[in-house]
Short mmCIF file of N, CA and C in Angstrom, two decimals:
data_model
loop_
_atom_site.label_atom_id
_atom_site.label_comp_id
_atom_site.label_asym_id
_atom_site.label_seq_id
_atom_site.Cartn_x
_atom_site.Cartn_y
_atom_site.Cartn_z
N UNK R 1 0.83 -1.18 0.00
CA UNK R 1 0.00 0.00 0.00
C UNK R 1 0.88 1.25 0.00
N UNK R 2 0.34 2.30 -0.53
CA UNK R 2 1.05 3.57 -0.62
C UNK R 2 0.29 4.59 0.19
N UNK R 3 1.01 5.39 0.96
CA UNK R 3 0.37 6.45 1.73
C UNK R 3 0.50 7.75 0.97
N UNK R 4 -0.64 8.39 0.69
CA UNK R 4 -0.62 9.70 0.05
C UNK R 4 -1.59 10.60 0.78
N UNK R 5 -1.15 11.77 1.13
CA UNK R 5 -1.99 12.75 1.81
C UNK R 5 -2.63 12.20 3.07
N UNK R 6 -1.95 11.33 3.76
CA UNK R 6 -2.47 10.80 5.01
C UNK R 6 -3.53 9.73 4.84
N UNK R 7 -3.83 9.33 3.61
CA UNK R 7 -4.84 8.30 3.37
C UNK R 7 -4.19 7.15 2.63
N UNK R 8 -4.76 5.97 2.79
CA UNK R 8 -4.24 4.77 2.13
C UNK R 8 -4.80 4.68 0.73
N UNK R 9 -3.93 4.38 -0.24
CA UNK R 9 -4.36 4.14 -1.61
C UNK R 9 -4.23 2.66 -1.90
N UNK R 10 -5.19 2.14 -2.63
CA UNK R 10 -5.13 0.73 -3.04
C UNK R 10 -4.14 0.59 -4.18
N UNK R 11 -3.48 -0.54 -4.30
CA UNK R 11 -2.57 -0.74 -5.42
C UNK R 11 -3.33 -0.75 -6.73
N UNK R 12 -2.75 -0.16 -7.76
CA UNK R 12 -3.45 -0.08 -9.04
C UNK R 12 -2.70 -0.79 -10.15
N UNK R 13 -1.58 -1.41 -9.86
CA UNK R 13 -0.84 -2.11 -10.90
C UNK R 13 -1.53 -3.43 -11.20
N UNK R 14 -1.66 -3.73 -12.47
CA UNK R 14 -2.26 -5.01 -12.84
C UNK R 14 -1.23 -5.84 -13.60
N UNK R 15 -1.39 -7.12 -13.55
CA UNK R 15 -0.47 -8.00 -14.24
C UNK R 15 0.90 -8.08 -13.60
N UNK R 16 0.99 -7.73 -12.35
CA UNK R 16 2.28 -7.75 -11.67
C UNK R 16 2.84 -9.15 -11.61
N UNK R 17 1.98 -10.14 -11.45
CA UNK R 17 2.45 -11.52 -11.36
C UNK R 17 3.18 -11.99 -12.61
N UNK R 18 2.87 -11.38 -13.74
CA UNK R 18 3.54 -11.79 -14.97
C UNK R 18 4.96 -11.26 -15.06
N UNK R 19 5.28 -10.18 -14.35
CA UNK R 19 6.59 -9.56 -14.45
C UNK R 19 7.47 -9.77 -13.23
N UNK R 20 6.88 -9.82 -12.06
CA UNK R 20 7.68 -9.84 -10.84
C UNK R 20 8.50 -11.10 -10.61
N UNK R 21 8.15 -12.27 -11.15
CA UNK R 21 8.97 -13.47 -10.88
C UNK R 21 10.36 -13.43 -11.48
N UNK R 22 10.63 -12.51 -12.39
CA UNK R 22 11.95 -12.51 -13.01
C UNK R 22 13.05 -12.18 -12.00
N UNK R 23 12.77 -11.31 -11.04
CA UNK R 23 13.78 -10.97 -10.05
C UNK R 23 14.03 -12.12 -9.07
N UNK R 24 13.00 -12.72 -8.51
CA UNK R 24 13.25 -13.90 -7.67
C UNK R 24 13.89 -15.04 -8.46
N UNK R 25 13.55 -15.16 -9.75
CA UNK R 25 14.15 -16.21 -10.57
C UNK R 25 15.65 -15.99 -10.70
N UNK R 26 16.05 -14.73 -10.89
CA UNK R 26 17.48 -14.43 -10.98
C UNK R 26 18.18 -14.71 -9.65
N UNK R 27 17.52 -14.35 -8.56
CA UNK R 27 18.09 -14.61 -7.23
C UNK R 27 18.13 -16.10 -6.93
N UNK R 28 17.15 -16.84 -7.44
CA UNK R 28 17.09 -18.28 -7.18
C UNK R 28 18.23 -19.02 -7.86
N UNK R 29 18.85 -18.40 -8.83
CA UNK R 29 19.97 -19.02 -9.53
C UNK R 29 21.29 -18.86 -8.78
N UNK R 30 21.26 -18.16 -7.65
CA UNK R 30 22.48 -18.00 -6.87
C UNK R 30 22.93 -19.35 -6.33
N UNK R 31 24.23 -19.55 -6.24
CA UNK R 31 24.73 -20.83 -5.74
C UNK R 31 24.33 -21.07 -4.28
N UNK R 32 24.10 -22.32 -3.98
CA UNK R 32 23.82 -22.71 -2.60
C UNK R 32 22.34 -22.81 -2.26
N UNK R 33 21.46 -22.33 -3.13
CA UNK R 33 20.03 -22.41 -2.84
C UNK R 33 19.49 -23.71 -3.42
N UNK R 34 18.85 -24.54 -2.58
CA UNK R 34 18.31 -25.82 -3.08
C UNK R 34 17.26 -25.58 -4.18
N UNK R 35 17.19 -26.45 -5.16
CA UNK R 35 16.23 -26.26 -6.27
C UNK R 35 14.77 -26.17 -5.80
N UNK R 36 14.40 -26.92 -4.79
CA UNK R 36 13.01 -26.86 -4.29
C UNK R 36 12.71 -25.47 -3.72
N UNK R 37 13.64 -24.92 -2.97
CA UNK R 37 13.46 -23.59 -2.40
C UNK R 37 13.40 -22.53 -3.49
N UNK R 38 14.27 -22.67 -4.50
CA UNK R 38 14.28 -21.72 -5.61
C UNK R 38 12.95 -21.76 -6.36
N UNK R 39 12.44 -22.96 -6.60
CA UNK R 39 11.15 -23.09 -7.28
C UNK R 39 10.01 -22.50 -6.48
N UNK R 40 10.01 -22.72 -5.19
CA UNK R 40 8.95 -22.17 -4.33
C UNK R 40 8.98 -20.65 -4.33
N UNK R 41 10.17 -20.08 -4.30
CA UNK R 41 10.30 -18.61 -4.31
C UNK R 41 9.72 -18.04 -5.60
N UNK R 42 10.07 -18.63 -6.71
CA UNK R 42 9.60 -18.13 -8.01
C UNK R 42 8.09 -18.29 -8.13
N UNK R 43 7.55 -19.43 -7.74
CA UNK R 43 6.11 -19.64 -7.87
C UNK R 43 5.31 -18.74 -6.93
N UNK R 44 5.79 -18.50 -5.73
CA UNK R 44 5.09 -17.57 -4.84
C UNK R 44 5.10 -16.16 -5.41
N UNK R 45 6.19 -15.77 -6.06
CA UNK R 45 6.26 -14.45 -6.66
C UNK R 45 5.33 -14.32 -7.86
N UNK R 46 5.02 -15.44 -8.52
CA UNK R 46 4.17 -15.42 -9.70
C UNK R 46 2.68 -15.44 -9.36
N UNK R 47 2.34 -15.65 -8.11
CA UNK R 47 0.93 -15.73 -7.72
C UNK R 47 0.25 -14.36 -7.86
N UNK R 48 -1.01 -14.35 -8.25
CA UNK R 48 -1.73 -13.07 -8.37
C UNK R 48 -2.02 -12.49 -6.99
N UNK R 49 -2.25 -11.17 -6.93
CA UNK R 49 -2.58 -10.56 -5.64
C UNK R 49 -3.90 -11.11 -5.12
N UNK R 50 -4.01 -11.19 -3.83
CA UNK R 50 -5.23 -11.71 -3.23
C UNK R 50 -6.33 -10.67 -3.15
N UNK R 51 -7.45 -11.10 -2.69
CA UNK R 51 -8.60 -10.21 -2.57
C UNK R 51 -8.40 -9.15 -1.49
N UNK R 52 -7.34 -9.29 -0.68
CA UNK R 52 -7.13 -8.30 0.38
C UNK R 52 -6.89 -6.90 -0.18
N UNK R 53 -6.34 -6.78 -1.38
CA UNK R 53 -6.17 -5.46 -2.00
C UNK R 53 -7.53 -4.81 -2.23
N UNK R 54 -8.48 -5.60 -2.69
CA UNK R 54 -9.84 -5.08 -2.90
C UNK R 54 -10.51 -4.78 -1.56
N UNK R 55 -10.31 -5.63 -0.58
CA UNK R 55 -10.92 -5.42 0.73
C UNK R 55 -10.42 -4.11 1.36
N UNK R 56 -9.11 -3.86 1.27
CA UNK R 56 -8.57 -2.60 1.80
C UNK R 56 -9.11 -1.40 1.03
N UNK R 57 -9.25 -1.53 -0.28
CA UNK R 57 -9.78 -0.43 -1.08
C UNK R 57 -11.21 -0.10 -0.67
N UNK R 58 -12.01 -1.11 -0.45
CA UNK R 58 -13.39 -0.88 -0.01
C UNK R 58 -13.41 -0.29 1.39
N UNK R 59 -12.59 -0.83 2.28
CA UNK R 59 -12.57 -0.36 3.66
C UNK R 59 -12.20 1.12 3.74
N UNK R 60 -11.22 1.54 2.95
CA UNK R 60 -10.76 2.93 3.00
C UNK R 60 -11.38 3.80 1.91
N UNK R 61 -12.31 3.22 1.13
CA UNK R 61 -13.02 3.95 0.08
C UNK R 61 -12.06 4.68 -0.86
N UNK R 62 -11.03 3.97 -1.29
CA UNK R 62 -10.02 4.53 -2.18
C UNK R 62 -9.81 3.61 -3.37
N UNK R 63 -10.03 4.09 -4.56
CA UNK R 63 -9.75 3.38 -5.81
C UNK R 63 -10.27 1.94 -5.81
N UNK R 64 -11.54 1.81 -5.53
CA UNK R 64 -12.15 0.48 -5.44
C UNK R 64 -12.18 -0.20 -6.81
N UNK R 65 -12.60 0.52 -7.84
CA UNK R 65 -12.69 -0.10 -9.18
C UNK R 65 -11.33 -0.52 -9.72
N UNK R 66 -10.27 0.31 -9.62
CA UNK R 66 -8.97 -0.17 -10.09
C UNK R 66 -8.45 -1.38 -9.29
N UNK R 67 -8.72 -1.41 -8.00
CA UNK R 67 -8.27 -2.56 -7.19
C UNK R 67 -9.01 -3.82 -7.62
N UNK R 68 -10.31 -3.69 -7.86
CA UNK R 68 -11.09 -4.84 -8.32
C UNK R 68 -10.59 -5.31 -9.68
N UNK R 69 -10.33 -4.37 -10.57
CA UNK R 69 -9.82 -4.72 -11.89
C UNK R 69 -8.46 -5.38 -11.84
N UNK R 70 -7.59 -4.88 -10.96
CA UNK R 70 -6.25 -5.46 -10.83
C UNK R 70 -6.32 -6.90 -10.32
N UNK R 71 -7.16 -7.14 -9.34
CA UNK R 71 -7.30 -8.49 -8.80
C UNK R 71 -7.89 -9.43 -9.85
N UNK R 72 -8.93 -8.97 -10.54
CA UNK R 72 -9.58 -9.81 -11.56
C UNK R 72 -8.64 -10.08 -12.73
N UNK R 73 -7.96 -9.04 -13.23
CA UNK R 73 -7.08 -9.22 -14.38
C UNK R 73 -5.89 -10.11 -14.04
N UNK R 74 -5.29 -9.89 -12.88
CA UNK R 74 -4.12 -10.69 -12.52
C UNK R 74 -4.49 -12.15 -12.28
N UNK R 75 -5.68 -12.39 -11.75
CA UNK R 75 -6.14 -13.76 -11.57
C UNK R 75 -6.38 -14.42 -12.92
N UNK R 76 -6.95 -13.68 -13.85
CA UNK R 76 -7.17 -14.21 -15.20
C UNK R 76 -5.84 -14.49 -15.89
N UNK R 77 -4.88 -13.57 -15.78
CA UNK R 77 -3.57 -13.77 -16.41
C UNK R 77 -2.81 -14.92 -15.77
N UNK R 78 -3.07 -15.18 -14.50
CA UNK R 78 -2.37 -16.26 -13.79
C UNK R 78 -2.69 -17.63 -14.39
N UNK R 79 -3.83 -17.75 -15.06
CA UNK R 79 -4.18 -19.03 -15.68
C UNK R 79 -3.20 -19.40 -16.79
N UNK R 80 -2.53 -18.41 -17.36
CA UNK R 80 -1.52 -18.71 -18.38
C UNK R 80 -0.11 -18.55 -17.85
N UNK R 81 0.13 -17.58 -16.98
CA UNK R 81 1.50 -17.34 -16.52
C UNK R 81 1.98 -18.39 -15.52
N UNK R 82 1.11 -18.86 -14.65
CA UNK R 82 1.54 -19.85 -13.66
C UNK R 82 1.99 -21.17 -14.29
N UNK R 83 1.25 -21.73 -15.26
CA UNK R 83 1.77 -22.95 -15.90
C UNK R 83 3.11 -22.72 -16.60
N UNK R 84 3.29 -21.56 -17.19
CA UNK R 84 4.58 -21.25 -17.83
C UNK R 84 5.68 -21.20 -16.78
N UNK R 85 5.41 -20.57 -15.63
CA UNK R 85 6.41 -20.48 -14.57
C UNK R 85 6.73 -21.86 -14.01
N UNK R 86 5.73 -22.72 -13.89
CA UNK R 86 5.99 -24.09 -13.42
C UNK R 86 6.89 -24.80 -14.41
N UNK R 87 6.63 -24.63 -15.70
CA UNK R 87 7.45 -25.25 -16.73
C UNK R 87 8.89 -24.72 -16.70
N UNK R 88 9.04 -23.41 -16.50
CA UNK R 88 10.38 -22.80 -16.44
C UNK R 88 11.13 -23.30 -15.21
N UNK R 89 10.46 -23.34 -14.07
CA UNK R 89 11.11 -23.77 -12.83
C UNK R 89 11.47 -25.27 -12.89
N UNK R 90 10.57 -26.06 -13.45
CA UNK R 90 10.81 -27.50 -13.52
C UNK R 90 11.89 -27.85 -14.55
N UNK R 91 12.04 -27.02 -15.56
CA UNK R 91 12.98 -27.32 -16.63
C UNK R 91 14.31 -26.80 -16.32
#
């Protein structure tokens, strides 16, 4: 969450799950990290945001529609990005 003018703003980025796993994936390639741990890190980073972003938006009456759209879009995109990430991690 971001604080602006003393009020909480809901996150408005969508499709974050499709881009954010690249950094944990690079870190997971560091020597000494077991492959199972590296795979878990990458897959957790690829997961879509939960409904809590929408719940906070409703609670604080800030950017409810963008939060709802971000959660819905990222969940929809996860149906294609998560299988790809599993394939990348497993391969």
